[in-house]
Amino acid sequence: MVGKIVVSLVSLILLVGVIVGVVVVVNKNGDNKEDQNSAVQMKKVHEFCQAAEYKDACAKSLEGVAKNESATISDYLMAAFQNTVEEVKKGMEEAGKTNVNKDSDPYNHMAVDDCKQLLQDAVDYLEDALALVGETDTESLHEYTYDLLNWIGGVYSFQTICLDAIDKPEYKSAIEKGLTNATQLTNNAINIIAKMSEVLKSFNIQIPEGLLDNTNSSPHRRLLEVNKVDQDGYPTWFPAADRKLLDKSSSKGKGKGSKGGAIPNGGAPLPPLGSGPIIPHAVVAQDGSGKFKSIMDAVRAYPPNHQGRYIIYIKAGIYNEQVLVDKKQPNVFMYGDGPGKSIITCDKNVFISKYTTFSSATIGVNSDNFIAKGLSIRNTAGSQGHQAVALRISGDKATVFDCSLEGFQDTLYYQTFRQFYRNCMISGTVDFIFGKGSALIQNSEIVVRKPMENQKNIITADGRELNDKITGVVLQNCRIVAEKEFFADRLKVETYLSRPWKAFSLNVFIESDMGDFIRPEGFMKWSDDPKEQYQNTCGMYEYANRGPAAATNARSKIFKNYKVLSPQEATKYTVGTFLQGYEWLPGTNAPHYLGLGGK
């Protein structure tokens, strides 16, 4: 009996040992599985953040999604954007806490108010990006590379514009500190989106071979990388017939004055207002023959939730007022009786009136799909007012044609997103075409005026801050001339094509006629400050220019990335590629051509 008990106890001990061993093995295997899953997730985070400049900030923003074993690339993008939204809102809270006395410091009071608006715009576009990613299946994300880069690039610019305007540290420092994480995460988002194809491949997502929908009928881009070209060096949207024309013209070895091959318009543009006559929603006339005497009153009459174009006809007359088109007022079309007839003017400026550059604009547009035609838009502050904007646009897909934009310093502010200018006259002195968006000015007259004593004239000053942004300014087939009143003294004043406002400034001059008063070196550096040696990193490019100042052999040697472009390289900066204009410009009724050598 005792023996049986002993045997039973031994058996029980052995059984317990087996169970314990099994449990230990199971737990050990479970730990290994958790470790393996953790390693897989960390690998995903590492690969997703590989392109980011601020990798620690990127990884931290993904802590939540990294715990989800089934998380997709869309989940990672959503987490990155959502965290950026939250950080921008923190910056907004700091701006909201910053109070500046309007009477004692009107400039910084306005600058802080501008900042609040700009950060709200940043949040709105980030939320648009979130919605786009959330509504798109993973395999189709690559189709929206351009859209996302366009929007997130604008978000980054809104943040930097907000901080640039505030000039007193006691107001600026708290907002700047509150935005530190936001600017880093936005920077990261741009880096990651620009390398979207590599990120998708690291998540084992197969990318279709077609880079772009060549039918031009789809609203989406099939891009692996922005501005990708084929094996012949042309953008993928270029029709075969146009390639032959361009190759033929290039093979003839034409000189600097050549305009290259003729690139057709790609079909008659679609009228934006239907096939019948234009019927405006609002008529503005100073003589009482319209419904409104003020343009701003006509803008305020924009109906809530209006669908389609909102058309404002501005009859001949001089309208001394500031006009602001709100972000919630898209698709505004303003047209007049022609430049010199329908004139909108004011004299707000930075130096005398104590307005910010942002708020000094005679017309300020914050909404998408804005069109202006047949107007003179002036800022009459004069050179003594310093920064004084005639037209500022921060909405996407803006079109301005058959207009006159008149000012001195900072005349045209292409603040953010895509903008197209055609058959315009743009006049000014210092940095009079400047901004942080993507602006292409085609077939226009660039008129240089007489500046203040000891000032230099500079035509463009682009503010691209990051190398992966798709922004910059392009002048194509323009005439650069001296104003009649300045002509006699034109050689007494130093006049330059461009200077870089920010580190990766992009300024491109193609197929344009350059007057004899442009300095042979072409470009000047931004400043002597060691922190602002942007000539080392910016892009200054030329292609097939003509006229007395078109010779490139004496261009400034301090610009390390200066380049005379080949025809294939120049197509990157044409309407079709740079603005994706084949998609939206036909609907504006504005004349345009997509490639090189058009008329």
Coordinates of C-alpha atoms in Angstrom, one line a residue:
M1 CA 0.0 0.0 0.0
V2 CA 2.8 2.3 0.9
G3 CA 4.6 1.4 -2.3
K4 CA 1.5 2.3 -4.3
I5 CA 1.3 5.6 -2.6
V6 CA 4.9 6.3 -3.2
V7 CA 4.5 5.4 -6.9
S8 CA 1.5 7.6 -7.1
L9 CA 3.3 10.5 -5.6
V10 CA 6.2 10.1 -7.9
S11 CA 3.8 9.9 -10.9
L12 CA 2.1 13.0 -9.7
I13 CA 5.4 14.9 -9.4
L14 CA 6.4 13.8 -12.8
L15 CA 3.0 14.9 -14.2
V16 CA 3.3 18.3 -12.6
G17 CA 6.8 18.6 -14.0
V18 CA 5.6 17.8 -17.5
I19 CA 2.7 20.4 -17.1
V20 CA 5.1 23.0 -15.8
G21 CA 7.5 22.2 -18.6
V22 CA 4.8 22.5 -21.2
V23 CA 3.7 25.8 -19.6
V24 CA 7.2 27.1 -19.6
V25 CA 7.7 26.1 -23.3
V26 CA 4.3 27.6 -24.2
N27 CA 5.2 30.9 -22.4
K28 CA 8.6 30.9 -23.9
N29 CA 7.1 30.4 -27.4
G30 CA 4.6 33.1 -26.7
D31 CA 7.3 35.5 -25.7
N32 CA 9.2 34.7 -28.8
K33 CA 6.0 35.3 -30.9
E34 CA 5.5 38.7 -29.1
D35 CA 9.2 39.5 -29.7
Q36 CA 8.8 38.6 -33.4
N37 CA 5.7 40.6 -33.8
S38 CA 7.3 43.6 -32.1
A39 CA 10.4 43.2 -34.3
V40 CA 8.1 43.2 -37.4
Q41 CA 6.2 46.3 -36.2
M42 CA 9.5 48.1 -35.4
K43 CA 10.8 47.2 -38.9
K44 CA 7.6 48.7 -40.4
V45 CA 8.1 51.9 -38.4
H46 CA 11.7 52.1 -39.4
E47 CA 10.9 51.6 -43.1
F48 CA 8.1 54.1 -42.9
C49 CA 10.3 56.7 -41.2
Q50 CA 13.4 56.0 -43.3
A51 CA 12.8 59.1 -45.6
A52 CA 11.9 61.4 -42.7
E53 CA 14.4 64.1 -41.6
Y54 CA 13.3 63.9 -37.9
K55 CA 13.2 60.1 -37.4
D56 CA 12.7 60.2 -33.6
A57 CA 9.7 62.5 -34.0
C58 CA 8.3 60.2 -36.8
A59 CA 8.7 57.0 -34.7
K60 CA 7.1 58.7 -31.7
S61 CA 4.1 59.8 -33.8
L62 CA 3.5 56.1 -34.8
E63 CA 3.6 54.6 -31.3
G64 CA -0.1 53.9 -31.3
V65 CA -0.4 52.3 -34.8
A66 CA 2.8 50.3 -34.3
K67 CA 0.9 48.2 -31.7
N68 CA -1.6 47.1 -34.3
E69 CA -0.2 44.0 -36.1
S70 CA -2.7 44.4 -39.0
A71 CA -1.9 48.1 -39.6
T72 CA -1.6 49.1 -43.2
I73 CA 0.4 51.8 -44.9
S74 CA -2.8 53.9 -44.9
D75 CA -3.0 53.5 -41.1
Y76 CA 0.6 54.7 -40.8
L77 CA -0.2 57.7 -43.0
M78 CA -3.3 58.5 -41.1
A79 CA -1.5 58.3 -37.8
A80 CA 1.3 60.6 -39.1
F81 CA -1.2 63.2 -40.3
Q82 CA -3.4 62.9 -37.2
N83 CA -0.5 63.6 -35.0
T84 CA 0.5 66.6 -37.1
V85 CA -3.0 68.0 -36.8
E86 CA -2.8 67.7 -33.1
E87 CA 0.5 69.5 -32.9
V88 CA -0.6 72.3 -35.2
K89 CA -3.6 72.7 -32.9
K90 CA -1.2 73.1 -30.0
G91 CA 0.5 75.9 -31.9
M92 CA -2.9 77.5 -32.5
E93 CA -3.6 77.4 -28.7
E94 CA -0.3 79.2 -28.1
A95 CA -1.2 81.8 -30.7
G96 CA -4.6 82.2 -29.1
K97 CA -2.9 83.0 -25.8
T98 CA -0.8 85.7 -27.4
N99 CA -2.3 89.1 -26.9
V100 CA -0.8 92.1 -28.6
N101 CA -2.1 95.7 -28.0
K102 CA -3.6 96.9 -31.2
D103 CA -3.0 100.6 -30.5
S104 CA 0.6 100.3 -29.3
D105 CA 1.8 97.6 -31.7
P106 CA -0.6 97.4 -34.7
Y107 CA 1.8 95.4 -36.8
N108 CA 2.4 92.5 -34.4
H109 CA -1.3 92.5 -33.4
M110 CA -2.1 91.9 -37.1
A111 CA 0.7 89.4 -37.5
V112 CA -0.6 87.2 -34.6
D113 CA -4.1 87.4 -36.0
D114 CA -2.7 86.3 -39.4
C115 CA -0.9 83.5 -37.7
K116 CA -4.1 82.2 -36.2
Q117 CA -5.8 82.2 -39.6
L118 CA -2.8 80.5 -41.3
L119 CA -2.7 77.7 -38.7
Q120 CA -6.4 77.1 -39.1
D121 CA -5.9 76.8 -42.8
A122 CA -3.1 74.3 -42.1
V123 CA -5.4 72.2 -40.0
D124 CA -8.1 72.3 -42.7
Y125 CA -5.7 71.0 -45.4
L126 CA -4.3 68.4 -43.1
E127 CA -7.8 67.1 -42.4
D128 CA -8.4 67.1 -46.2
A129 CA -5.3 64.9 -46.5
L130 CA -6.6 62.6 -43.7
A131 CA -10.0 62.3 -45.5
L132 CA -8.3 61.4 -48.8
V133 CA -6.1 58.7 -47.3
G134 CA -9.0 57.3 -45.3
E135 CA -11.2 57.0 -48.4
T136 CA -8.5 55.5 -50.6
D137 CA -7.6 51.8 -50.8
T138 CA -4.0 51.0 -50.1
E139 CA -3.2 49.9 -53.6
S140 CA -4.3 53.3 -55.0
L141 CA -2.4 55.6 -52.7
H142 CA 0.3 56.2 -55.2
E143 CA -2.2 57.9 -57.4
Y144 CA -2.5 60.8 -55.0
T145 CA 1.2 61.6 -54.5
Y146 CA 0.9 65.0 -56.2
D147 CA -2.3 65.9 -54.3
L148 CA -0.7 65.1 -50.9
L149 CA 2.6 66.8 -51.6
N150 CA 0.7 69.9 -52.8
W151 CA -1.5 70.0 -49.7
I152 CA 1.1 69.1 -47.1
G153 CA 3.6 71.5 -48.8
G154 CA 1.0 74.3 -48.3
V155 CA 0.6 73.2 -44.6
Y156 CA 4.3 73.6 -44.1
S157 CA 4.3 77.1 -45.7
F158 CA 1.4 78.2 -43.6
Q159 CA 3.4 77.4 -40.5
T160 CA 6.5 79.2 -41.7
I161 CA 4.6 82.3 -43.0
C162 CA 2.9 82.5 -39.6
L163 CA 6.3 82.7 -37.8
D164 CA 8.1 84.8 -40.4
A165 CA 5.7 87.7 -40.0
I166 CA 6.0 88.1 -36.2
D167 CA 9.0 90.3 -35.6
K168 CA 9.1 90.6 -31.7
P169 CA 10.6 87.6 -29.8
E170 CA 8.2 88.1 -26.8
Y171 CA 5.3 87.3 -29.2
K172 CA 7.0 84.9 -31.5
S173 CA 8.9 82.5 -29.1
A174 CA 5.9 80.8 -27.5
I175 CA 4.2 80.2 -30.8
E176 CA 7.4 79.0 -32.4
K177 CA 8.0 76.6 -29.5
G178 CA 4.4 75.4 -29.7
L179 CA 4.9 74.7 -33.4
T180 CA 8.3 72.9 -33.2
N181 CA 6.8 69.4 -33.2
A182 CA 4.2 70.4 -35.9
T183 CA 6.9 71.7 -38.3
Q184 CA 9.0 68.6 -37.8
L185 CA 6.1 66.2 -38.4
T186 CA 5.0 68.2 -41.5
N187 CA 8.6 68.1 -42.8
N188 CA 8.6 64.4 -42.3
A189 CA 5.2 64.0 -44.1
I190 CA 6.6 65.8 -47.1
N191 CA 9.8 63.6 -47.1
I192 CA 7.7 60.4 -46.8
I193 CA 5.2 61.3 -49.5
A194 CA 7.9 62.3 -51.9
K195 CA 9.3 58.8 -51.5
M196 CA 5.9 57.2 -51.7
S197 CA 7.0 54.5 -54.1
E198 CA 9.8 53.3 -51.9
V199 CA 7.6 53.3 -48.8
L200 CA 4.9 51.3 -50.6
K201 CA 7.4 48.7 -51.8
S202 CA 8.7 48.3 -48.3
F203 CA 5.2 47.3 -47.3
N204 CA 5.2 44.8 -50.1
I205 CA 2.6 46.7 -52.2
Q206 CA 3.0 46.2 -55.9
I207 CA 2.9 49.4 -58.0
P208 CA 1.5 49.4 -61.5
E209 CA 3.9 50.1 -64.3
G210 CA 1.9 53.0 -65.7
L211 CA 3.0 56.2 -64.1
L212 CA 0.4 58.5 -65.4
D213 CA -3.1 58.3 -66.9
N214 CA -2.3 59.7 -70.4
T215 CA -6.0 60.0 -71.3
N216 CA -6.2 63.1 -69.2
S217 CA -9.8 62.1 -68.4
S218 CA -9.1 60.7 -64.9
P219 CA -9.1 63.1 -61.9
H220 CA -6.2 61.2 -60.3
R221 CA -2.5 61.0 -61.1
R222 CA -0.7 57.7 -61.4
L223 CA 2.6 58.9 -60.0
L224 CA 5.3 56.9 -58.3
E225 CA 7.4 60.0 -57.9
V226 CA 6.6 63.6 -58.7
N227 CA 7.6 64.7 -62.3
K228 CA 8.8 61.2 -63.3
V229 CA 9.9 60.9 -66.9
D230 CA 10.2 58.0 -69.4
Q231 CA 13.4 56.5 -70.8
D232 CA 13.7 59.3 -73.4
G233 CA 13.7 62.0 -70.7
Y234 CA 10.2 63.3 -71.4
P235 CA 7.3 63.6 -68.9
T236 CA 4.9 60.7 -69.4
W237 CA 2.0 62.9 -70.4
F238 CA 3.9 64.2 -73.5
P239 CA 2.1 63.0 -76.7
A240 CA 4.3 61.1 -79.2
A241 CA 3.8 63.7 -81.9
D242 CA 5.1 66.4 -79.6
R243 CA 8.2 64.4 -78.7
K244 CA 9.0 64.1 -82.4
L245 CA 8.7 67.8 -82.9
L246 CA 10.9 68.6 -79.9
D247 CA 13.5 66.0 -81.0
K248 CA 13.5 67.4 -84.5
S249 CA 14.0 71.0 -83.3
S250 CA 16.7 70.0 -80.9
S251 CA 18.6 68.0 -83.6
K252 CA 18.8 71.2 -85.7
G253 CA 21.1 72.7 -83.1
K254 CA 19.2 76.0 -82.9
G255 CA 20.8 78.8 -80.9
K256 CA 19.8 80.5 -77.7
G257 CA 17.1 82.5 -79.4
S258 CA 15.3 79.3 -80.5
K259 CA 11.8 78.7 -79.1
G260 CA 12.1 74.9 -79.7
G261 CA 9.4 72.7 -81.1
A262 CA 5.8 73.8 -81.3
I263 CA 3.8 72.1 -78.6
P264 CA 0.0 72.3 -79.3
N265 CA -2.5 73.3 -76.8
G266 CA -3.9 69.8 -76.5
G267 CA -7.4 70.6 -77.5
A268 CA -9.8 73.6 -77.1
P269 CA -10.4 74.5 -73.5
L270 CA -13.7 73.8 -72.0
P271 CA -15.7 76.9 -71.1
P272 CA -16.1 77.2 -67.3
L273 CA -19.5 78.8 -67.5
G274 CA -21.3 76.7 -70.0
S275 CA -21.8 77.2 -73.7
G276 CA -24.1 80.3 -73.5
P277 CA -23.3 83.9 -72.6
I278 CA -21.8 84.7 -69.2
I279 CA -24.6 85.5 -66.7
P280 CA -23.1 87.0 -63.6
H281 CA -24.5 86.4 -60.1
A282 CA -23.4 89.9 -59.0
V283 CA -22.8 93.1 -61.0
V284 CA -20.6 95.8 -59.5
A285 CA -20.8 99.3 -60.8
Q286 CA -20.0 102.7 -59.3
D287 CA -22.6 104.4 -61.4
G288 CA -25.4 102.5 -59.8
S289 CA -26.2 100.3 -62.8
G290 CA -25.3 97.1 -61.0
K291 CA -26.6 95.5 -57.8
F292 CA -23.5 96.5 -55.9
K293 CA -21.2 99.5 -55.8
S294 CA -18.5 97.6 -53.8
I295 CA -16.7 94.5 -54.9
M296 CA -16.5 93.3 -51.3
D297 CA -20.3 93.6 -51.0
A298 CA -20.6 91.3 -54.0
V299 CA -18.2 88.8 -52.4
R300 CA -20.1 88.9 -49.1
A301 CA -23.3 88.0 -51.1
Y302 CA -21.8 84.6 -52.0
P303 CA -24.6 82.2 -51.1
P304 CA -24.0 79.6 -48.4
N305 CA -23.2 76.2 -49.8
H306 CA -23.1 77.6 -53.3
Q307 CA -22.5 75.0 -56.0
G308 CA -20.5 75.8 -59.2
R309 CA -19.0 79.1 -60.2
Y310 CA -19.9 82.3 -58.4
I311 CA -19.5 85.0 -61.1
I312 CA -18.8 88.7 -60.3
Y313 CA -18.8 91.2 -63.2
I314 CA -16.9 94.4 -62.3
K315 CA -17.8 97.2 -64.6
A316 CA -15.3 99.9 -65.7
G317 CA -14.4 102.2 -62.8
I318 CA -11.8 102.7 -60.1
Y319 CA -12.7 100.7 -56.9
N320 CA -10.6 101.9 -54.0
E321 CA -11.0 99.0 -51.6
Q322 CA -9.5 95.8 -50.2
V323 CA -11.1 92.6 -51.4
L324 CA -10.8 89.3 -49.5
V325 CA -12.2 86.0 -50.8
D326 CA -12.7 83.6 -47.9
K327 CA -11.6 80.0 -47.9
K328 CA -15.3 79.0 -47.7
Q329 CA -16.0 80.8 -51.0
P330 CA -14.5 78.5 -53.7
N331 CA -15.0 78.9 -57.5
V332 CA -15.2 82.7 -57.6
F333 CA -14.8 84.1 -61.1
M334 CA -14.2 87.9 -61.2
Y335 CA -14.1 89.6 -64.6
G336 CA -14.0 93.2 -65.7
D337 CA -14.0 95.3 -68.8
G338 CA -10.3 95.0 -69.3
P339 CA -7.0 96.2 -67.7
G340 CA -7.0 100.0 -67.3
K341 CA -10.8 100.0 -67.2
S342 CA -11.9 97.9 -64.3
I343 CA -9.4 99.0 -61.6
I344 CA -9.1 97.7 -58.0
T345 CA -6.7 99.6 -55.9
C346 CA -5.5 100.3 -52.4
D347 CA -2.3 101.5 -50.7
K348 CA -1.9 99.2 -47.6
N349 CA 1.7 98.5 -46.8
V350 CA 4.2 97.3 -44.2
F351 CA 6.4 100.4 -43.6
I352 CA 3.9 103.2 -43.5
S353 CA 0.5 101.6 -42.8
K354 CA 1.9 98.9 -40.4
Y355 CA 0.1 96.1 -42.2
T356 CA 1.7 92.7 -42.5
T357 CA 2.7 91.6 -46.0
F358 CA -0.1 89.0 -45.8
S359 CA -2.7 91.6 -45.0
S360 CA -1.5 94.4 -47.3
A361 CA -2.9 92.8 -50.5
T362 CA -5.4 94.7 -52.5
I363 CA -7.0 91.4 -53.4
G364 CA -6.4 88.4 -51.1
V365 CA -7.7 85.0 -52.1
N366 CA -7.9 82.1 -49.7
S367 CA -10.2 79.8 -51.6
D368 CA -9.6 77.2 -54.3
N369 CA -10.4 77.5 -58.1
F370 CA -10.3 81.3 -58.2
I371 CA -10.3 82.9 -61.7
A372 CA -9.7 86.6 -62.5
K373 CA -9.9 88.1 -66.0
G374 CA -9.8 91.6 -67.5
L375 CA -8.8 93.5 -64.3
S376 CA -6.2 96.0 -63.1
I377 CA -5.2 95.1 -59.6
R378 CA -3.0 97.8 -58.0
N379 CA -1.2 98.6 -54.8
T380 CA -0.3 102.3 -54.9
A381 CA 1.8 102.5 -51.7
G382 CA 4.9 103.3 -53.9
S383 CA 8.4 102.1 -53.3
Q384 CA 8.5 104.0 -50.0
G385 CA 5.8 101.6 -48.6
H386 CA 8.2 98.7 -48.9
Q387 CA 6.2 95.4 -48.9
A388 CA 2.9 96.2 -50.5
V389 CA 1.0 93.4 -52.2
A390 CA -1.4 93.9 -55.1
L391 CA -2.6 90.2 -55.4
R392 CA -2.1 87.4 -52.9
I393 CA -3.5 83.9 -53.5
S394 CA -3.3 81.0 -51.2
G395 CA -5.9 78.8 -52.8
D396 CA -5.2 75.8 -55.1
K397 CA -5.8 75.9 -58.9
A398 CA -5.9 79.7 -59.3
T399 CA -6.0 81.2 -62.8
V400 CA -5.4 84.9 -63.6
F401 CA -5.4 86.0 -67.3
D402 CA -5.7 89.2 -69.2
C403 CA -4.9 91.2 -66.0
S404 CA -2.6 93.9 -65.0
L405 CA -0.9 93.5 -61.6
E406 CA 0.7 96.7 -60.5
G407 CA 3.0 97.6 -57.5
F408 CA 6.5 98.1 -56.4
Q409 CA 7.9 95.7 -53.7
D410 CA 6.1 92.4 -53.4
T411 CA 3.5 93.0 -56.1
L412 CA 2.4 89.4 -56.7
Y413 CA 2.4 87.0 -53.7
Y414 CA 1.8 83.4 -54.9
Q415 CA 1.5 82.3 -51.3
T416 CA 0.6 78.6 -51.6
F417 CA -0.6 75.9 -54.0
R418 CA -0.9 76.0 -57.8
Q419 CA -1.3 79.2 -59.7
F420 CA -1.3 80.0 -63.4
Y421 CA -0.9 83.5 -65.0
R422 CA -1.3 84.2 -68.7
N423 CA -1.3 87.3 -70.8
C424 CA -0.7 89.5 -67.8
M425 CA 1.3 92.6 -67.1
I426 CA 3.2 92.4 -63.8
S427 CA 5.2 95.4 -62.6
G428 CA 7.4 96.1 -59.6
T429 CA 10.8 96.6 -58.1
V430 CA 12.1 94.5 -55.2
D431 CA 11.1 90.8 -55.1
F432 CA 7.9 91.7 -56.9
I433 CA 7.0 88.1 -57.8
F434 CA 7.5 86.1 -54.7
G435 CA 5.8 83.3 -52.6
K436 CA 5.9 79.7 -51.4
G437 CA 3.5 78.1 -53.8
S438 CA 3.8 76.8 -57.4
A439 CA 3.4 79.7 -59.9
L440 CA 3.8 79.5 -63.7
I441 CA 3.6 82.8 -65.6
Q442 CA 3.2 82.3 -69.3
N443 CA 3.2 84.8 -72.2
S444 CA 3.2 87.8 -70.0
E445 CA 5.0 91.1 -69.7
I446 CA 7.2 91.7 -66.7
V447 CA 7.7 95.4 -66.2
V448 CA 10.6 96.6 -64.0
R449 CA 10.0 100.0 -62.4
K450 CA 12.3 102.6 -60.7
P451 CA 13.1 101.7 -57.1
M452 CA 14.1 103.8 -54.1
E453 CA 17.6 105.2 -53.9
N454 CA 20.2 102.5 -53.2
Q455 CA 17.7 99.8 -53.9
K456 CA 18.3 97.0 -56.4
N457 CA 15.5 95.5 -58.6
I458 CA 14.9 91.7 -58.3
I459 CA 12.1 90.1 -60.3
T460 CA 11.5 86.8 -58.4
A461 CA 12.2 85.6 -54.9
D462 CA 10.9 82.1 -54.3
G463 CA 10.5 80.7 -50.8
R464 CA 10.7 76.9 -51.1
E465 CA 11.9 75.8 -47.7
L466 CA 12.4 72.0 -48.3
N467 CA 14.0 70.1 -51.1
D468 CA 11.1 67.7 -51.3
K469 CA 8.4 70.3 -51.8
I470 CA 7.1 70.6 -55.4
T471 CA 6.9 74.4 -55.4
G472 CA 8.7 77.3 -57.2
V473 CA 8.2 80.0 -59.8
V474 CA 8.5 79.7 -63.6
L475 CA 8.4 82.4 -66.2
Q476 CA 7.8 81.0 -69.6
N477 CA 7.8 83.0 -72.9
C478 CA 7.6 86.3 -71.0
R479 CA 9.1 89.7 -72.0
I480 CA 11.2 91.4 -69.3
V481 CA 11.2 95.1 -70.0
A482 CA 11.8 98.4 -68.3
E483 CA 8.9 100.7 -67.6
K484 CA 8.7 103.7 -69.8
E485 CA 9.5 106.2 -67.0
F486 CA 12.4 104.0 -65.9
F487 CA 13.9 103.4 -69.3
A488 CA 16.4 106.2 -69.4
D489 CA 17.8 105.2 -66.0
R490 CA 17.5 101.5 -66.5
L491 CA 21.3 100.9 -66.7
K492 CA 22.0 103.0 -63.6
V493 CA 20.1 100.5 -61.3
E494 CA 21.2 96.9 -60.6
T495 CA 18.5 94.6 -61.8
Y496 CA 18.6 90.9 -61.3
L497 CA 16.4 88.0 -62.4
S498 CA 16.1 86.5 -59.0
R499 CA 17.4 85.9 -55.5
P500 CA 16.6 83.0 -53.1
W501 CA 14.2 83.8 -50.3
K502 CA 14.6 80.4 -48.6
A503 CA 17.1 77.6 -48.7
F504 CA 15.7 75.5 -51.6
S505 CA 14.3 78.5 -53.6
L506 CA 13.4 77.4 -57.2
N507 CA 13.4 80.1 -59.9
V508 CA 13.1 79.1 -63.6
F509 CA 13.3 81.3 -66.7
I510 CA 12.4 79.5 -70.0
E511 CA 11.9 80.8 -73.5
S512 CA 11.7 84.4 -72.3
D513 CA 13.0 87.7 -73.7
M514 CA 15.4 89.5 -71.4
G515 CA 16.1 93.3 -71.7
D516 CA 19.6 94.7 -71.8
F517 CA 19.3 96.1 -68.2
I518 CA 19.4 92.7 -66.6
R519 CA 22.8 92.2 -64.9
P520 CA 25.0 89.6 -66.7
E521 CA 25.4 87.6 -63.5
G522 CA 21.6 87.2 -63.5
F523 CA 21.2 86.3 -59.8
M524 CA 22.1 87.8 -56.4
K525 CA 22.4 86.1 -53.0
W526 CA 19.8 86.7 -50.3
S527 CA 22.1 88.2 -47.6
D528 CA 25.5 88.1 -46.0
D529 CA 24.2 86.3 -42.9
P530 CA 26.1 83.0 -42.6
K531 CA 22.8 81.3 -41.8
E532 CA 21.2 82.5 -45.0
Q533 CA 23.7 81.4 -47.7
Y534 CA 20.9 80.0 -49.8
Q535 CA 22.9 80.3 -53.0
N536 CA 24.5 77.0 -52.0
T537 CA 21.3 75.0 -52.0
C538 CA 18.7 76.9 -54.2
G539 CA 17.8 76.2 -57.8
M540 CA 18.3 78.8 -60.5
Y541 CA 17.6 77.4 -64.0
E542 CA 17.3 78.7 -67.6
Y543 CA 16.3 77.4 -70.9
A544 CA 16.2 78.9 -74.4
N545 CA 15.9 82.5 -73.3
R546 CA 16.6 85.3 -75.8
G547 CA 17.4 89.0 -75.9
P548 CA 20.4 91.1 -74.9
A549 CA 20.6 89.6 -71.3
A550 CA 20.0 85.9 -72.3
A551 CA 23.7 85.0 -72.6
T552 CA 24.6 82.6 -69.7
N553 CA 28.4 82.6 -69.8
A554 CA 28.7 85.4 -67.2
R555 CA 26.1 84.1 -64.8
S556 CA 27.1 84.3 -61.1
K557 CA 29.4 81.4 -60.1
I558 CA 28.3 81.5 -56.4
F559 CA 25.1 79.6 -57.2
K560 CA 26.2 76.0 -56.9
N561 CA 23.1 74.5 -58.5
Y562 CA 22.7 76.9 -61.4
K563 CA 22.0 75.1 -64.7
V564 CA 21.1 75.7 -68.3
L565 CA 18.5 73.0 -68.8
S566 CA 18.2 70.6 -71.7
P567 CA 14.8 70.4 -73.5
Q568 CA 14.0 67.3 -71.6
E569 CA 14.8 68.9 -68.3
A570 CA 12.9 72.0 -69.1
T571 CA 9.7 70.1 -69.7
K572 CA 9.7 69.4 -65.9
Y573 CA 8.9 73.1 -65.5
T574 CA 6.1 73.4 -68.0
V575 CA 2.3 73.7 -67.4
G576 CA 1.6 70.0 -68.0
T577 CA 4.1 68.7 -65.4
F578 CA 4.8 71.5 -63.0
L579 CA 1.1 72.4 -62.4
Q580 CA -0.5 69.2 -63.6
G581 CA -2.3 71.7 -65.8
Y582 CA -3.7 69.2 -68.3
E583 CA -6.1 68.2 -65.6
W584 CA -7.7 71.5 -64.6
L585 CA -6.7 74.4 -66.9
P586 CA -9.0 73.4 -69.7
G587 CA -12.0 74.1 -67.5
T588 CA -10.9 77.7 -66.8
N589 CA -11.2 79.0 -70.4
A590 CA -7.8 80.5 -70.0
P591 CA -5.5 80.2 -73.1
H592 CA -2.5 78.0 -72.3
Y593 CA -0.1 75.4 -73.7
L594 CA 1.2 72.5 -71.8
G595 CA 4.8 72.1 -73.0
L596 CA 7.6 74.1 -74.6
G597 CA 7.5 76.4 -77.5
G598 CA 3.9 77.3 -77.5
K599 CA 2.2 80.6 -78.3

